[in-house]
Coordinates of C-alpha atoms and ligand atoms in Angstrom, one line a residue:
M1 CA 15.2 16.4 12.0
E2 CA 12.9 17.1 14.8
N3 CA 11.3 20.8 14.9
T4 CA 8.7 21.6 17.3
K5 CA 8.5 25.3 16.3
N6 CA 7.5 24.9 12.7
I7 CA 4.0 24.0 11.3
S8 CA 4.7 20.7 9.6
S9 CA 2.2 18.2 7.8
I10 CA 4.6 15.5 9.1
K11 CA 3.8 14.9 12.7
T12 CA 2.5 12.7 15.4
V13 CA -0.9 13.5 16.7
N14 CA -2.3 11.2 19.3
P15 CA -5.8 10.3 17.8
F16 CA -6.9 9.3 21.3
N17 CA -6.9 12.8 22.3
N18 CA -5.9 14.6 19.2
E19 CA -2.9 16.3 21.0
V20 CA 0.2 17.0 18.8
V21 CA 3.0 14.9 20.3
K22 CA 5.9 15.7 18.0
Q23 CA 6.7 17.4 14.6
F24 CA 9.1 16.6 11.9
E25 CA 10.8 18.9 9.4
V26 CA 9.7 18.5 5.7
M27 CA 12.6 17.7 3.9
S28 CA 13.9 20.1 1.0
K29 CA 14.2 19.0 -2.6
D30 CA 18.1 18.9 -2.2
Q31 CA 17.7 16.7 0.8
V32 CA 15.4 14.3 -0.9
N33 CA 17.6 14.2 -4.1
T34 CA 20.8 13.5 -2.0
I35 CA 19.2 10.7 -0.3
I36 CA 17.9 9.2 -3.5
S37 CA 21.5 9.5 -4.9
K38 CA 22.9 7.8 -1.7
A39 CA 20.6 4.9 -2.3
D40 CA 21.7 4.7 -5.7
E41 CA 25.4 4.7 -4.8
A42 CA 24.6 2.1 -2.0
F43 CA 23.0 -0.2 -4.6
K44 CA 26.3 -0.6 -6.4
N45 CA 27.7 -2.7 -3.4
W46 CA 24.4 -4.0 -2.0
R47 CA 23.6 -5.8 -5.0
K48 CA 26.9 -7.5 -4.9
T49 CA 26.5 -8.8 -1.3
S50 CA 25.8 -12.5 -1.0
F51 CA 22.3 -13.8 0.0
A52 CA 23.9 -15.1 3.1
Q53 CA 25.3 -11.5 4.1
R54 CA 21.9 -9.8 3.4
S55 CA 20.1 -12.7 5.2
A56 CA 22.1 -12.2 8.3
I57 CA 21.0 -8.5 8.2
I58 CA 17.3 -9.0 7.5
H59 CA 16.9 -11.9 10.3
K60 CA 18.5 -9.5 12.6
V61 CA 15.8 -7.0 11.6
A62 CA 13.1 -9.4 12.8
E63 CA 15.0 -10.2 15.8
I64 CA 15.2 -6.6 16.9
M65 CA 11.6 -6.0 16.1
R66 CA 10.5 -8.9 18.3
S67 CA 12.7 -7.9 21.1
R68 CA 11.1 -4.4 21.1
K69 CA 7.6 -5.4 20.2
E70 CA 6.0 -3.7 23.3
E71 CA 7.7 -0.4 22.5
L72 CA 7.1 -0.5 18.8
G73 CA 3.7 -1.5 19.5
K74 CA 3.0 1.5 21.7
L75 CA 4.5 3.8 19.1
A76 CA 1.9 2.5 16.4
T77 CA -0.8 3.0 18.9
L78 CA 0.5 6.5 19.9
E79 CA 0.6 7.6 16.1
M80 CA -2.5 6.0 14.5
G81 CA -4.5 4.9 17.4
K82 CA -5.0 1.1 16.7
L83 CA -5.3 -1.2 19.8
L84 CA -2.1 -1.9 21.4
R85 CA -2.7 -5.7 21.1
E86 CA -3.3 -5.3 17.5
S87 CA 0.0 -3.1 17.2
I88 CA 2.1 -5.8 19.0
A89 CA 0.5 -8.6 16.8
E90 CA 1.5 -6.5 13.8
V91 CA 5.1 -6.1 14.9
E92 CA 5.3 -9.9 15.3
L93 CA 3.8 -10.3 11.7
S94 CA 6.3 -7.9 10.2
A95 CA 9.2 -9.8 11.8
D96 CA 7.8 -13.0 10.4
I97 CA 7.8 -11.5 6.9
F98 CA 11.4 -10.3 7.2
D99 CA 12.3 -13.8 8.4
Y100 CA 10.4 -15.5 5.5
Y101 CA 12.4 -13.6 2.8
A102 CA 15.5 -13.7 4.7
S103 CA 15.2 -17.5 4.6
K104 CA 13.8 -18.0 1.1
A105 CA 15.2 -15.3 -1.2
D106 CA 18.4 -17.5 -2.2
S107 CA 16.1 -20.2 -3.4
L108 CA 13.4 -18.1 -4.9
L109 CA 16.1 -16.0 -6.9
A110 CA 18.5 -19.0 -7.8
D111 CA 19.0 -19.2 -11.6
K112 CA 16.2 -21.0 -13.2
K113 CA 17.1 -23.5 -16.1
L114 CA 14.9 -23.4 -19.2
E115 CA 14.3 -26.3 -21.4
T116 CA 15.4 -25.6 -24.9
P117 CA 16.6 -27.9 -27.9
I118 CA 19.5 -25.5 -28.6
G119 CA 22.3 -24.9 -26.2
K120 CA 21.5 -23.9 -22.7
A121 CA 19.3 -21.2 -21.4
F122 CA 18.3 -19.9 -17.9
I123 CA 16.9 -16.9 -16.2
S124 CA 19.1 -14.9 -13.8
Y125 CA 17.2 -12.9 -11.3
E126 CA 18.9 -9.6 -11.0
P127 CA 18.2 -6.5 -8.8
I128 CA 17.3 -3.3 -10.5
G129 CA 18.1 -0.4 -8.2
V130 CA 16.4 2.0 -6.0
I131 CA 12.7 1.4 -5.3
L132 CA 10.5 4.1 -4.1
S133 CA 8.0 2.7 -1.7
V134 CA 4.9 5.0 -0.6
Q135 CA 2.9 3.6 2.3
P136 CA -0.2 4.4 4.4
W137 CA -0.5 4.6 8.1
N138 CA -2.9 1.8 8.9
F139 CA -0.4 -0.8 9.5
P140 CA 2.6 1.4 10.1
F141 CA 5.2 -1.5 10.4
Y142 CA 3.6 -4.2 8.3
Q143 CA 3.1 -1.7 5.2
I144 CA 6.8 -0.9 5.4
T145 CA 7.8 -4.6 5.7
R146 CA 5.7 -5.8 2.7
S147 CA 7.9 -4.0 0.2
A148 CA 11.3 -3.8 2.1
A149 CA 11.7 -7.4 3.0
P150 CA 11.6 -8.9 -0.6
N151 CA 13.4 -5.9 -2.1
L152 CA 16.3 -5.6 0.4
M153 CA 16.7 -9.4 0.0
A154 CA 16.7 -9.2 -3.8
G155 CA 19.5 -6.6 -3.6
N156 CA 17.5 -3.5 -4.3
T157 CA 17.8 -0.4 -2.2
M158 CA 14.7 1.4 -1.0
V159 CA 13.6 5.0 -0.1
L160 CA 10.3 5.1 2.0
K161 CA 7.8 7.8 1.9
H162 CA 5.6 6.8 4.8
A163 CA 2.3 8.5 5.7
S164 CA 2.7 11.9 7.2
N165 CA 0.9 10.8 10.4
V166 CA 3.3 8.1 11.4
P167 CA 6.8 9.7 11.3
Q168 CA 8.2 8.1 14.3
C169 CA 7.3 4.6 13.1
A170 CA 8.9 5.4 9.8
Q171 CA 12.0 6.6 11.7
V172 CA 12.4 3.8 14.1
M173 CA 12.3 1.3 11.2
E174 CA 15.2 3.1 9.5
D175 CA 17.1 3.0 12.8
I176 CA 16.4 -0.8 13.3
I177 CA 17.5 -1.8 9.5
R178 CA 20.6 0.2 10.1
E179 CA 21.3 -1.2 13.6
A180 CA 20.8 -4.7 12.1
G181 CA 23.7 -3.8 9.7
A182 CA 22.5 -2.4 6.6
P183 CA 25.1 -0.1 4.9
D184 CA 24.3 3.8 4.8
G185 CA 21.8 4.4 2.0
V186 CA 20.4 0.9 1.6
Y187 CA 17.2 2.0 3.4
S188 CA 16.0 5.6 4.0
N189 CA 13.1 7.6 4.8
L190 CA 11.8 10.5 3.0
F191 CA 9.9 13.0 5.2
I192 CA 7.8 14.8 2.6
P193 CA 4.1 15.2 2.1
G194 CA 2.3 12.9 -0.5
K195 CA 1.4 15.4 -2.9
D196 CA 5.2 16.2 -3.5
I197 CA 6.2 12.6 -4.2
E198 CA 5.1 12.5 -7.9
S199 CA 7.8 14.7 -9.1
Y200 CA 10.6 12.4 -7.5
V201 CA 9.3 9.5 -9.7
N202 CA 10.8 11.3 -12.5
N203 CA 14.4 11.1 -10.9
P204 CA 16.4 8.8 -13.2
K205 CA 17.9 7.0 -10.1
I206 CA 14.5 5.7 -9.0
K207 CA 14.0 2.4 -10.9
A208 CA 10.4 1.6 -9.8
V209 CA 7.6 2.5 -7.5
T210 CA 5.2 0.7 -5.2
L211 CA 2.3 2.3 -3.5
T212 CA -0.2 1.2 -1.1
G213 CA -3.0 3.6 -0.5
S214 CA -6.0 5.5 -2.2
E215 CA -6.9 5.3 -5.7
P216 CA -6.1 8.9 -6.6
A217 CA -2.7 8.7 -5.1
G218 CA -2.1 5.3 -6.8
A219 CA -3.1 6.8 -10.1
S220 CA -0.8 9.8 -10.1
I221 CA 2.1 7.8 -9.0
A222 CA 1.4 4.9 -11.6
A223 CA 0.9 7.7 -14.3
A224 CA 4.2 9.4 -13.4
A225 CA 6.0 6.0 -13.4
G226 CA 4.4 5.1 -16.8
A227 CA 5.4 8.3 -18.5
K228 CA 9.1 7.4 -17.6
V229 CA 8.7 3.5 -18.4
K230 CA 9.2 2.5 -15.0
K231 CA 7.3 -0.5 -13.4
S232 CA 4.8 0.2 -10.7
T233 CA 2.8 -1.9 -8.3
L234 CA -0.4 -0.5 -6.6
E235 CA -2.2 -1.9 -3.6
L236 CA -5.4 0.4 -3.3
G237 CA -8.7 0.3 -1.5
G238 CA -11.1 -2.5 -1.1
S239 CA -14.8 -3.3 -0.4
D240 CA -14.6 -6.7 0.5
P241 CA -17.8 -8.9 0.3
F242 CA -18.7 -11.4 3.2
V243 CA -21.0 -13.8 1.7
V244 CA -22.9 -16.1 4.1
L245 CA -24.3 -19.3 2.5
D246 CA -27.3 -20.7 3.8
D247 CA -25.7 -23.7 5.7
A248 CA -23.3 -21.5 7.6
D249 CA -22.8 -21.5 11.3
L250 CA -24.3 -18.3 12.1
D251 CA -22.9 -17.7 15.4
D252 CA -19.3 -18.3 13.9
A253 CA -20.1 -16.1 10.7
V254 CA -21.4 -13.3 13.0
Q255 CA -18.6 -13.1 15.3
T256 CA -16.0 -13.3 12.4
A257 CA -17.8 -10.6 10.4
V258 CA -18.3 -8.2 13.5
Y259 CA -14.8 -8.4 14.9
G260 CA -13.2 -8.6 11.5
R261 CA -15.0 -5.3 10.6
M262 CA -13.9 -3.7 14.1
W263 CA -10.3 -4.7 13.5
N264 CA -8.1 -1.6 13.4
A265 CA -11.3 0.5 13.8
G266 CA -12.5 -0.6 10.3
Q267 CA -9.4 0.9 8.7
V268 CA -8.4 -2.2 6.8
C269 CA -8.1 -2.5 3.1
V270 CA -9.4 -6.0 3.2
S271 CA -12.1 -5.7 6.2
P272 CA -15.6 -7.4 5.5
K273 CA -17.2 -4.1 4.5
R274 CA -20.2 -5.6 2.9
V275 CA -22.0 -8.5 4.7
I276 CA -24.1 -10.3 2.4
V277 CA -26.7 -12.8 4.0
P278 CA -29.4 -15.1 2.6
E279 CA -33.0 -13.5 3.3
S280 CA -34.1 -16.7 5.1
K281 CA -31.4 -16.1 7.8
Y282 CA -31.4 -12.2 7.7
D283 CA -33.4 -11.4 10.9
E284 CA -31.6 -14.0 13.0
F285 CA -28.2 -12.9 11.7
L286 CA -29.2 -9.2 12.4
Q287 CA -30.3 -10.0 16.0
K288 CA -27.0 -11.8 16.5
V289 CA -25.1 -8.7 15.0
K290 CA -27.0 -6.4 17.4
D291 CA -26.0 -8.6 20.3
I292 CA -22.5 -8.3 19.7
F293 CA -22.5 -4.6 19.0
S294 CA -24.2 -4.1 22.4
K295 CA -21.1 -5.4 24.1
L296 CA -18.5 -3.7 22.1
K297 CA -16.4 -1.3 24.2
V298 CA -15.0 1.7 22.4
G299 CA -12.1 3.6 24.3
D300 CA -8.5 3.9 25.0
P301 CA -6.5 1.7 22.6
M302 CA -3.8 1.1 25.3
D303 CA -6.5 -0.7 27.4
P304 CA -6.8 -4.4 26.8
K305 CA -10.6 -4.2 27.5
T306 CA -11.1 -1.9 24.6
D307 CA -12.8 -3.4 21.4
V308 CA -13.0 -0.3 19.1
A309 CA -10.2 2.0 19.0
P310 CA -10.4 5.7 17.8
L311 CA -9.8 6.3 13.9
S312 CA -6.4 7.5 12.8
S313 CA -7.2 11.1 12.9
E314 CA -9.6 13.9 13.3
K315 CA -10.1 14.0 9.5
A316 CA -10.4 10.3 9.1
A317 CA -13.3 10.4 11.6
A318 CA -15.0 13.5 10.2
D319 CA -14.8 11.8 6.8
V320 CA -16.4 8.6 7.9
A321 CA -19.1 10.6 9.9
V322 CA -20.0 12.5 6.5
Q323 CA -20.3 9.2 4.6
I324 CA -22.7 7.7 7.2
D325 CA -24.8 10.9 7.2
K326 CA -24.8 10.9 3.3
A327 CA -26.1 7.1 3.5
K328 CA -28.8 8.1 5.9
A329 CA -29.9 11.1 3.8
Q330 CA -30.0 8.8 0.8
G331 CA -32.4 6.6 2.5
A332 CA -30.3 3.8 4.1
R333 CA -31.2 2.9 7.8
I334 CA -28.7 3.4 10.5
L335 CA -29.8 0.6 13.0
L336 CA -27.0 1.4 15.6
G337 CA -24.5 4.0 16.1
G338 CA -24.0 6.5 13.4
H339 CA -22.4 9.3 15.2
R340 CA -19.0 10.6 16.5
V341 CA -18.6 9.5 20.1
D342 CA -19.1 12.4 22.7
R343 CA -15.7 12.4 24.0
P344 CA -12.3 13.9 22.9
G345 CA -10.5 12.0 20.2
A346 CA -11.0 10.6 16.7
F347 CA -13.9 8.4 17.7
V348 CA -16.8 7.1 15.7
E349 CA -19.3 4.8 17.1
P350 CA -19.5 1.2 15.7
T351 CA -22.4 1.8 13.2
L352 CA -24.7 -0.7 11.6
I353 CA -26.3 0.3 8.4
T354 CA -28.9 -1.8 6.4
D355 CA -31.4 -1.2 3.4
I356 CA -28.5 0.2 1.2
T357 CA -29.5 0.3 -2.5
P358 CA -27.6 1.0 -5.8
N359 CA -28.7 4.5 -5.8
M360 CA -26.6 5.4 -2.8
D361 CA -23.0 6.1 -2.6
A362 CA -22.6 3.6 0.1
Y363 CA -23.4 0.8 -2.2
F364 CA -20.1 1.4 -4.1
E365 CA -17.6 3.4 -2.0
E366 CA -15.2 2.2 0.6
I367 CA -16.1 3.4 4.1
F368 CA -12.8 3.3 6.2
G369 CA -14.1 3.1 9.7
P370 CA -16.3 0.9 12.0
V371 CA -19.1 0.6 9.8
F372 CA -21.0 -2.7 9.2
M373 CA -23.1 -2.8 6.0
L374 CA -25.7 -5.6 5.9
Y375 CA -27.3 -6.9 2.7
K376 CA -29.7 -9.7 2.0
Y377 CA -30.1 -12.0 -1.0
K378 CA -32.7 -14.2 -2.5
T379 CA -30.7 -16.4 -4.9
L380 CA -27.0 -17.2 -5.0
E381 CA -26.7 -15.4 -8.2
E382 CA -27.9 -12.2 -6.6
A383 CA -25.3 -12.7 -3.8
I384 CA -22.6 -13.0 -6.5
E385 CA -23.9 -10.1 -8.2
L386 CA -23.8 -8.0 -5.1
A387 CA -20.4 -9.3 -4.2
N388 CA -19.1 -8.0 -7.6
A389 CA -21.0 -4.7 -7.6
T390 CA -18.0 -2.5 -6.9
E391 CA -15.1 -1.2 -8.6
F392 CA -12.8 -2.6 -6.0
G393 CA -11.4 -6.2 -6.3
L394 CA -9.3 -6.8 -3.2
G395 CA -10.4 -9.6 -0.9
G396 CA -13.5 -11.4 0.1
T397 CA -14.9 -14.1 2.3
V398 CA -17.5 -17.0 1.8
F399 CA -18.7 -18.5 5.0
A400 CA -20.3 -21.8 4.6
T401 CA -20.3 -25.4 6.1
D402 CA -20.1 -27.1 2.6
K403 CA -16.5 -26.0 1.6
E404 CA -16.7 -27.3 -1.9
K405 CA -19.6 -25.1 -2.5
A406 CA -18.0 -22.2 -0.9
V407 CA -14.9 -22.7 -3.1
E408 CA -17.4 -22.7 -6.1
V409 CA -18.7 -19.3 -5.0
A410 CA -15.2 -18.1 -4.4
R411 CA -14.3 -18.6 -8.0
Q412 CA -17.1 -16.3 -9.0
I413 CA -15.9 -13.4 -6.8
E414 CA -13.9 -10.9 -8.7
T415 CA -11.1 -10.2 -6.2
G416 CA -7.5 -11.0 -5.7
M417 CA -8.0 -13.1 -2.6
V418 CA -11.0 -15.0 -1.3
Y419 CA -11.0 -16.8 2.1
I420 CA -13.3 -19.5 3.3
N421 CA -14.8 -19.0 6.7
H422 CA -12.1 -16.3 7.5
V423 CA -11.9 -12.7 6.8
T424 CA -9.3 -11.8 4.2
G425 CA -6.1 -12.7 6.0
I426 CA -2.4 -12.2 6.0
A427 CA 0.5 -14.6 6.1
P428 CA 4.2 -14.2 4.7
E429 CA 3.9 -17.2 2.4
L430 CA 0.6 -16.2 0.9
P431 CA 0.3 -13.8 -1.8
F432 CA -1.6 -10.3 -1.2
G433 CA -3.1 -8.0 -3.9
G434 CA -6.1 -7.1 -5.9
T435 CA -7.6 -6.7 -9.3
K436 CA -10.0 -4.2 -10.7
G437 CA -9.8 -0.6 -9.0
S438 CA -7.7 -2.4 -6.1
G439 CA -4.5 -2.1 -8.1
Y440 CA -2.1 -4.7 -9.5
G441 CA 0.9 -6.6 -8.5
R442 CA 1.4 -8.9 -5.5
E443 CA 3.4 -8.7 -2.1
Q444 CA 4.2 -11.3 0.3
S445 CA 4.8 -15.0 -0.7
E446 CA 7.0 -16.0 -3.7
A447 CA 5.4 -13.7 -5.9
G448 CA 6.3 -10.6 -4.0
I449 CA 10.0 -11.0 -4.7
Y450 CA 9.7 -11.2 -8.4
E451 CA 7.8 -7.9 -9.0
F452 CA 11.2 -5.6 -8.9
V453 CA 13.7 -7.9 -10.2
N454 CA 15.1 -8.2 -13.9
E455 CA 14.2 -11.8 -15.0
K456 CA 17.1 -11.7 -17.5
L457 CA 17.4 -14.6 -20.0
I458 CA 20.9 -15.8 -20.5
R459 CA 21.3 -18.3 -23.4
V460 CA 24.4 -20.2 -24.1
T461 CA 25.2 -21.8 -27.5
D462 CA 28.2 -22.3 -29.7
S463 CA 29.3 -19.8 -32.3
K464 CA 28.5 -22.2 -35.1
N465 CA 24.7 -21.9 -34.5
P466 CA 23.2 -19.4 -36.9
Y467 CA 20.0 -18.6 -34.6
Ligands
LIG501 P1 -3.5 8.0 0.9 O1 -4.0 9.2 1.0 O2 -3.5 7.5 -0.7 O3 -2.1 7.9 1.4 C1 -1.3 6.7 1.3 C2 0.2 7.2 1.0 O4 0.2 7.8 -0.2 C3 0.6 8.2 2.1 O5 2.2 8.0 2.2 C4 0.4 9.4 1.3 O6 1.1 10.6 2.1 C5 0.7 9.3 0.0 N1 0.1 10.2 -0.9 C6 -1.2 11.0 -0.7 N2 -1.4 11.6 -1.7 C7 -0.6 11.2 -2.7 C8 -0.3 11.7 -4.1 N3 -1.1 12.4 -4.7 N4 0.8 11.0 -4.7 C9 1.5 10.2 -4.2 N5 1.3 9.7 -2.6 C10 0.4 10.4 -2.2 O7 -4.4 6.8 1.5 P2 -5.1 6.9 2.9 O8 -6.4 7.4 2.5 O9 -4.5 7.5 3.9 O10 -5.1 5.3 3.3 C11 -6.1 4.4 3.1 C12 -6.3 3.8 1.7 O11 -5.3 2.9 1.6 C13 -7.6 2.9 1.7 O12 -8.2 3.2 0.6 C14 -7.2 1.8 2.0 O13 -8.0 0.7 1.5 C15 -5.9 1.6 1.2 N6 -5.0 0.6 1.7 C16 -4.7 -0.5 0.9 C17 -4.0 -1.6 1.2 C18 -3.7 -2.7 0.3 O14 -2.8 -3.5 0.6 N7 -4.5 -2.8 -0.9 C19 -3.5 -1.6 2.5 C20 -3.7 -0.6 3.4 C21 -4.4 0.6 2.9 P3 0.6 11.5 3.0 O15 0.4 10.9 4.2 O16 1.7 12.6 3.1 O17 -0.5 12.2 2.5

């Protein structure tokens, strides 16, 4: 598969120094269709394996990941630049998600008895076939896991189209799942560029599609799936509000918001992208943000002392720099940062922007980088209006001492998830997903395993019954 001679869109480029490390050959149409056919063939046996057999394999995947977490973590950091400690934590989280579904799938997918006055009725949860999973680079292992763990446990097989800049992470996961005992064809990579994937949605052997990524990619995949009456789930972008109430512990709120925003160099769908603070606390909050910013260390993601990593690629850094320049040109104030860092690599300075108004693009769009946008409000109604003034609806935070009041505010935020006194987080047993332009469907938790199963009704009556 490796080919260092040809120019390929699928390659490892270390964003710390922008050096090309390894290139992969793009698969031909025939190769892709052969892999999809193998996944379809493998489904015939995989669906008949018992939960105990599948569970042993999936627990083994988790065990291998944990035993190799340093090595896997370094690979993620090499390919997309995140801090090594964040990469290792991501590998551990992914192992936890594999374990969660390996332990729970048999009870979640057990027949569910229905109450009916006539005869017996129950739901039989059945796998549907090959699932196409299209995933982004920002959490190279976790993103794979969210769809692979529940679906492999449900008895589906999977072909993964990972982002073109993390091919080694994609390859090592295929290797691990195979090493854990998954038969040939149960889980395979497709090394093809994103723009080519839409045509494969039409392949009749693909039964459903899940995509995490940008809105244009999601819309095109969902349209292709809809045209063939195939189910899809979409986990798209976000512009999470972080609403601080006037009784909040400001030191705690500032720490949580700044480090939450700098996590993964700001390239997190559920990052606190818009921090909304009461006018009465604004100056104090702003000063505290500046104090923390002055301590942030930008640098080598392998160095444990670094706080802010490079972005995932030169293009990602250039795109964020353009968004910052545009905000400035449209009248926003860039109080700190605002430039590329003067060193090799895909670095952008941690940036603090204020005075953003609805006539600026920054008010509405997602900025996928270390950019902290601070807003102020006079009334709670105004704060909620600001929080909801976006097409996105993924996550959000309310920071407050009075938790009941915080929950009241949380109910009025139009997103799929709201966390109180915490940035939008991730846990195997909690659902993850959005509403509005952030997509539809849920991953993780009990909900994640029901997305791609046939919830089949079986009703048993005697033949004399006319209905
Ligand atoms: P992207 O360009 O949409 O890429 C995501 C995946 O889709 C990649 O595998 C990509 O392949 C593929 N792709 C690109 N264009 C496509 C097309 N026209 N049709 C089908 N697939 C296509 O996303 P990104 O900008 O790299 O990733 C960041 C976005 O993902 C942000 O908006 C972020 O908020 C969102 N995200 C959401 C979640 C969530 O759970 N809601 C989680 C993480 C990220 P190539 O790499 O080959 O282009």
